[in-house]
Short mmCIF file of C-alpha atoms in Angstrom, two decimals:
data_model
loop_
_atom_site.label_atom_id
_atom_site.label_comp_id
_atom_site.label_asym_id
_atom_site.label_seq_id
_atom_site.Cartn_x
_atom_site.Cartn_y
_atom_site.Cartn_z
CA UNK A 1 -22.71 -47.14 45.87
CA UNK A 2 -21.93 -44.11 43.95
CA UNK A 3 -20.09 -44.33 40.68
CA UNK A 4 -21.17 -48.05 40.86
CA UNK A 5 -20.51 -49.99 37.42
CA UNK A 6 -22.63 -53.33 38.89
CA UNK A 7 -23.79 -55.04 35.65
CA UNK A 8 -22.42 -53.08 33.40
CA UNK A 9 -19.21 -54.29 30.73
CA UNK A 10 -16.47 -52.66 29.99
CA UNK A 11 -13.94 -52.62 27.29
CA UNK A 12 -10.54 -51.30 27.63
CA UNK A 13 -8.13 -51.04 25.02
CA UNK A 14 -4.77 -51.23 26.06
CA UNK A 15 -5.88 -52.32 29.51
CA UNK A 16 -2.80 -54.57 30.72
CA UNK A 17 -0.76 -51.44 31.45
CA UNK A 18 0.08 -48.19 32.80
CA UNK A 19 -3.37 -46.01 32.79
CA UNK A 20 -5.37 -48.98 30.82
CA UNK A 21 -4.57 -50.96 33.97
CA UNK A 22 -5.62 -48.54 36.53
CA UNK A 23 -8.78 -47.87 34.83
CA UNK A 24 -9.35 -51.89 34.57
CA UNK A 25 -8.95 -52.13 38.34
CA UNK A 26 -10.62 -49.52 39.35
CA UNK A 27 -13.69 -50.25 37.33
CA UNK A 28 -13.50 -53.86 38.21
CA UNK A 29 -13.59 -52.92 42.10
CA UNK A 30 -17.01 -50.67 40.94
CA UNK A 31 -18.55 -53.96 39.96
CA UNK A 32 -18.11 -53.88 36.28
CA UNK A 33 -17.15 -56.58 34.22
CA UNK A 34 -14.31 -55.77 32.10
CA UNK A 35 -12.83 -56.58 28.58
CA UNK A 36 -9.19 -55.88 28.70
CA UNK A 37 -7.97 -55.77 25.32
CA UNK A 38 -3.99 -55.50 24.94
CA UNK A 39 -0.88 -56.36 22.49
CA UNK A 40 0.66 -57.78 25.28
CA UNK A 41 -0.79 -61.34 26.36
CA UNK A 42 1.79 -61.29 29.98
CA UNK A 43 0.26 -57.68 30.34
CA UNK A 44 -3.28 -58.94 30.18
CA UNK A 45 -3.54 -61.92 31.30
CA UNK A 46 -1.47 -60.96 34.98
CA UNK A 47 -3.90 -57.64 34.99
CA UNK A 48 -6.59 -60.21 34.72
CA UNK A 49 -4.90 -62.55 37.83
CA UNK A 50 -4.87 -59.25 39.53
CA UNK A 51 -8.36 -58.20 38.87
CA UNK A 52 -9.52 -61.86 40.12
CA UNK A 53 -8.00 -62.14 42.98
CA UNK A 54 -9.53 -58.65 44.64
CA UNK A 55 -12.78 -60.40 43.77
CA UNK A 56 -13.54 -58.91 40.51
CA UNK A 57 -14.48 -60.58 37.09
CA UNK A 58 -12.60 -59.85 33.94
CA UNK A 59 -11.57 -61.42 30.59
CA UNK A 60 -8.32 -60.89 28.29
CA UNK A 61 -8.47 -60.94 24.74
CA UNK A 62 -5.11 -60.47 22.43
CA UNK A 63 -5.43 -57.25 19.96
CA UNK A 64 -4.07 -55.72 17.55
CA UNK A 65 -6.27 -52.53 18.05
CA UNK A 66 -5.16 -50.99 14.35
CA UNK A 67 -6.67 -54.19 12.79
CA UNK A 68 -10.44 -53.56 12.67
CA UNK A 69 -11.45 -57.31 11.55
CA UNK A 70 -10.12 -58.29 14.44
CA UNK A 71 -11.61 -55.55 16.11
CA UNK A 72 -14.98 -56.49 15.25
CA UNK A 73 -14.39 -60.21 16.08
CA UNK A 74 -13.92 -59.50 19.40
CA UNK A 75 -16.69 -57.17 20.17
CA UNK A 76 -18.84 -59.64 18.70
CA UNK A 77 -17.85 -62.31 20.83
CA UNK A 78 -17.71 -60.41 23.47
CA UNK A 79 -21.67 -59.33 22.52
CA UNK A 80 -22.87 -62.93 22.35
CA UNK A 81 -22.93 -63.40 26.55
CA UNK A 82 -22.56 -59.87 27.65
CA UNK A 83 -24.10 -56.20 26.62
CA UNK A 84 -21.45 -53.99 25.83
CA UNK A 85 -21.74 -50.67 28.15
CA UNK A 86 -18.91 -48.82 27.99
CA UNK A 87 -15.86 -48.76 25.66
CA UNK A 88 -12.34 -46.80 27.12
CA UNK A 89 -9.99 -46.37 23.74
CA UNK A 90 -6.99 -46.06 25.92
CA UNK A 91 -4.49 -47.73 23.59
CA UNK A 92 -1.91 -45.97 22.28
CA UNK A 93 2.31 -45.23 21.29
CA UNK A 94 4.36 -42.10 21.82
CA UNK A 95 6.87 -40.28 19.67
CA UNK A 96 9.89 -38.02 20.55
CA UNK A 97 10.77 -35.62 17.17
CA UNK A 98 9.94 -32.59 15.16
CA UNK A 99 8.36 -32.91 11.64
CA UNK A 100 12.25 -33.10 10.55
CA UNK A 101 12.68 -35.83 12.11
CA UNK A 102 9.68 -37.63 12.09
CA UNK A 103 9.72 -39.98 8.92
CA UNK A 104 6.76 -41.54 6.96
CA UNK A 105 7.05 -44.90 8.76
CA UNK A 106 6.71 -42.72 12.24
CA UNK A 107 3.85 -41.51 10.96
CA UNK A 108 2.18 -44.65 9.68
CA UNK A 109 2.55 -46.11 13.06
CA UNK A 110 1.09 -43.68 15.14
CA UNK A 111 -1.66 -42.89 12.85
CA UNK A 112 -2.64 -46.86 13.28
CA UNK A 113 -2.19 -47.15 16.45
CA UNK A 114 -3.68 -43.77 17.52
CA UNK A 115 -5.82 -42.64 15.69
CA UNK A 116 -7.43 -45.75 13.33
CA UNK A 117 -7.22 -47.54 16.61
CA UNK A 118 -9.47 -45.36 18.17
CA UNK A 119 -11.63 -45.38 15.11
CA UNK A 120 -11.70 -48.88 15.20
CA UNK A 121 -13.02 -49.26 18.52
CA UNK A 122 -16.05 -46.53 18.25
CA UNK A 123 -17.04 -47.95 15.51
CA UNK A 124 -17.27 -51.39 16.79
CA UNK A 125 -18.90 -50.07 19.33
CA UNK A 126 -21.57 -48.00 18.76
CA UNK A 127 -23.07 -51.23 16.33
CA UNK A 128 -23.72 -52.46 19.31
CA UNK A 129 -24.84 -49.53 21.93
CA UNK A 130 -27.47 -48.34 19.15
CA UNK A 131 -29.22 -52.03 19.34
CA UNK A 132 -29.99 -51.39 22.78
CA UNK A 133 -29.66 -47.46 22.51
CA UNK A 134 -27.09 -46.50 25.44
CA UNK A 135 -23.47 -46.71 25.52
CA UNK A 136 -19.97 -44.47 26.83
CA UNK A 137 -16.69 -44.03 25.27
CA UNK A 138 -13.97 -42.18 27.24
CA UNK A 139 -11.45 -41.67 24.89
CA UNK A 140 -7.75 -41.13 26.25
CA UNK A 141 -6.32 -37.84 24.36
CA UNK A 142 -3.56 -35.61 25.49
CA UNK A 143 -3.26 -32.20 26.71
CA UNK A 144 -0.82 -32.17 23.18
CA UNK A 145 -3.88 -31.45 21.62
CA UNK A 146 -4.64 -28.54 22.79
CA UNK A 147 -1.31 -26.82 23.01
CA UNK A 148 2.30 -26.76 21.39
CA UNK A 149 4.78 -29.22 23.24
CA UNK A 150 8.12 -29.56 21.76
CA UNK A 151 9.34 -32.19 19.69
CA UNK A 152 5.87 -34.08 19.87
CA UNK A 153 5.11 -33.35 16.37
CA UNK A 154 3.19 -36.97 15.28
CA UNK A 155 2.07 -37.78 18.83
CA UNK A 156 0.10 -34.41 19.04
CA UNK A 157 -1.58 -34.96 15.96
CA UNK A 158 -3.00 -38.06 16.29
CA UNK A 159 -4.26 -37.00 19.79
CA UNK A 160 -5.46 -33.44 18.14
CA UNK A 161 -7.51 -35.99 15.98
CA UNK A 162 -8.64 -38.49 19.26
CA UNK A 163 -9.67 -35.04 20.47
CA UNK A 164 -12.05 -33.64 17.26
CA UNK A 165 -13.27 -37.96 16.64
CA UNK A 166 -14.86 -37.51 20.24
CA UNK A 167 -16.52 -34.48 19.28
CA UNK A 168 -17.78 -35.75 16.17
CA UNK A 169 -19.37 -38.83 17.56
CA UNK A 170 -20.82 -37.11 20.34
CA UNK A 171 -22.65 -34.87 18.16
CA UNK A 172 -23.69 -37.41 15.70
CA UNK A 173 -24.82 -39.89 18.24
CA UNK A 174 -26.08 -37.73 21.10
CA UNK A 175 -29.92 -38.69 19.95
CA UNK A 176 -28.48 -42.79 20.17
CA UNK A 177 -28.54 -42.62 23.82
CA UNK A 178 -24.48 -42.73 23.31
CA UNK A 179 -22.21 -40.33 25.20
CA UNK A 180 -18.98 -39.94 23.86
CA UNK A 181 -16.48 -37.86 26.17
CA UNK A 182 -12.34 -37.33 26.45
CA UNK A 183 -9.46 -37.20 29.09
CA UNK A 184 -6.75 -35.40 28.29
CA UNK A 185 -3.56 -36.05 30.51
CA UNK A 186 -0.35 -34.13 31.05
CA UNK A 187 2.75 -36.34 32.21
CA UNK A 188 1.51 -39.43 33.98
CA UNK A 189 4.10 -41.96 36.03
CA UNK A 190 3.64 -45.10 33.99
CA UNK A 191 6.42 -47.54 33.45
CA UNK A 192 6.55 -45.78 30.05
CA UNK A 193 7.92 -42.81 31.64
CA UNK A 194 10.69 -45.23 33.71
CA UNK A 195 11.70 -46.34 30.45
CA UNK A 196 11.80 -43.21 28.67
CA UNK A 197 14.24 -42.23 31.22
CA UNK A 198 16.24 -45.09 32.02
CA UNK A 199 16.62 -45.49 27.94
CA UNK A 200 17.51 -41.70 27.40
CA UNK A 201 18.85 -40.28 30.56
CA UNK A 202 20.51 -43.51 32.14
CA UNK A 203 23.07 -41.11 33.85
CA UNK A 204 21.21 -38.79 35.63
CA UNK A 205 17.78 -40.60 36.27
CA UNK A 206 16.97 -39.09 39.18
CA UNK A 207 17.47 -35.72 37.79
CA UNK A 208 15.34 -35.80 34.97
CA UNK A 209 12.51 -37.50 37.02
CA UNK A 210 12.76 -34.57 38.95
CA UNK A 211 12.53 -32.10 36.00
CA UNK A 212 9.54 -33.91 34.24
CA UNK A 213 7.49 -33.57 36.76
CA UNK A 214 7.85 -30.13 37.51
CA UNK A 215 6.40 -29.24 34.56
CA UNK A 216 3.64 -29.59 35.70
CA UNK A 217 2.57 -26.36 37.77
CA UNK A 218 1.17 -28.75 40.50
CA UNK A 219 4.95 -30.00 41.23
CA UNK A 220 4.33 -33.86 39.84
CA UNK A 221 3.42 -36.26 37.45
CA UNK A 222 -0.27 -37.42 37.36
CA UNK A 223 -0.71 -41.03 39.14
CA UNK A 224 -2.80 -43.75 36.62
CA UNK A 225 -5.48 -43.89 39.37
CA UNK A 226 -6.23 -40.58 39.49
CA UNK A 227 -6.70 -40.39 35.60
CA UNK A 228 -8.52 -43.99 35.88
CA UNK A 229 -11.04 -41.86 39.14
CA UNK A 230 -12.37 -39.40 36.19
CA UNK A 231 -12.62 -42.13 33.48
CA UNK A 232 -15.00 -44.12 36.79
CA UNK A 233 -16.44 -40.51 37.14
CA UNK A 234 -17.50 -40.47 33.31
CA UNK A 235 -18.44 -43.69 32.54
CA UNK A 236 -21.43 -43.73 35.57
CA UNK A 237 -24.84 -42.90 35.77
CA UNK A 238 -23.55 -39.50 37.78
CA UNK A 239 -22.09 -38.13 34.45
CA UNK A 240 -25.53 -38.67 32.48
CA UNK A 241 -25.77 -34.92 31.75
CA UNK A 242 -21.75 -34.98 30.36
CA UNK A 243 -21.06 -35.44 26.68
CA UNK A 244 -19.16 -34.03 23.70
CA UNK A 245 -16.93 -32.33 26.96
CA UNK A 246 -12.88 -32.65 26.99
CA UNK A 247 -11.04 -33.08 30.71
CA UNK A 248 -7.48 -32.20 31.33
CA UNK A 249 -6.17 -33.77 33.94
CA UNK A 250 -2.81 -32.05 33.92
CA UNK A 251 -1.66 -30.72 37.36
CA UNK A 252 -2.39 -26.97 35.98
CA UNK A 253 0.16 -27.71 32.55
CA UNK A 254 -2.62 -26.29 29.82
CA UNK A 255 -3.61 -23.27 32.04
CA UNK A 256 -1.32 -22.31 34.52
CA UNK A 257 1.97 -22.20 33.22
CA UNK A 258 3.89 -19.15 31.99
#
């Protein structure tokens, strides 16, 4: 089967929703065992029901990703039946604001969530992938890494810094047998978005939808599968030649528009 994941773990932060959910699926469905890690216990444990009764074999563990003891404590756990194979530090919170508006306590949250989050899972991680000298993380960045998008002032730095962390530990760990790689999204259709909308725009829903996703050269917003597809793509044995490499998957946003 190509782009199987038979035998192989996964971890997925944030994997009870939106894109962390598609990617749990759809790697469960490629044979993998997967690690969903998530604030939400409903979120995790019915993602869980979900991947179980399609066949597949999955665990839920509670986390608070910005807490690296209890990081550690559950890769270790997770270690003591299973070899950890590939990590996916999807996790993650958005912000709408300029700098102006963006106050310290904005920025302490995003930086833990985002950014020591993702720290906290590579370096969890790669303990582990350097005892048996092979591992992937797909980290999830943003295409506001690469360019200027209004009003997304803490959000795009904490993904600017998702984006230079995967560099880093691709370089330092290419010789490990690690590969360390990152997917950069435009606008995907997650229940996020719904409530972004429905919270800020409750009179013209419709309207808005409409206008978010035509920002997006292609004419709409990503779908979670498709981004979860190139996170299967990258975590195989097919992708054995990719690392240190950013992927926008962004409907033509970064290049194409005007």
């Amino acid at each position: 089967m190509v782009f199987s994941l038979k035998g192989k773990t996964a971890i997925v932060t944030g994997g009870g929703s939106g894109i962390g959910k598609a990617i749990s699926t759809t790697f469960a469905r490629q044979g993998a065992h997967v690690c969903i890690l998530d604030f939400s216990t409903d979120n995790g444990n019915n993602t869980v029901s979900e991947i179980e009764k399609e066949g597949g074999s999955a665990n839920f563990y509670q986390c608070d990703v910005s807490n690296q003891e209890q990081m550690e404590t559950i890769f270790d756990e997770i270690a003591k039946n299973k070899t950890i194979n590939i990590l996916i530090n999807n996790a993650g919170i958005a912000h709408v604001g300029n700098i102006e508006n963006t106050n310290s306590e904005d920025l302490d949250r995003l930086f833990n969530v985002n950014i020591k989050g993702v720290y906290n899972g590579m370096k969890a991680a790669i303990s582990h992938f350097k005892k048996h000298k092979s591992g992937v993380i797909v980290n999830m960045a943003s295409i506001a890494a690469s360019v200027g998008i209004s009003d997304r002032f803490a959000y795009s730095m904490t993904k600017g810094a998702v984006l230079t962390m995967t560099y880093s530990v691709a370089k330092d760990y290419v010789n490990e047998g690690i590969r360390c790689n990152c997917i950069s999204p435009a606008r995907v259709h997650t229940p996020f978005v719904d409530g972004f909308i429905q919270n800020n725009y409750p009179d013209n829903q419709a309207e808005m939808f409409e206008k978010l996703s035509k920002t997006q050269p292609i004419g709409r917003m990503g779908k979670p599968e498709e981004i979860a597809n190139l996170a299967l793509y990258l975590c195989s044995d097919e992708a054995s030649f990719i690392t240190g490499s950013n992927f926008p998957i962004d409907g033509g946003f970064v290049t194409l528009n005007n």
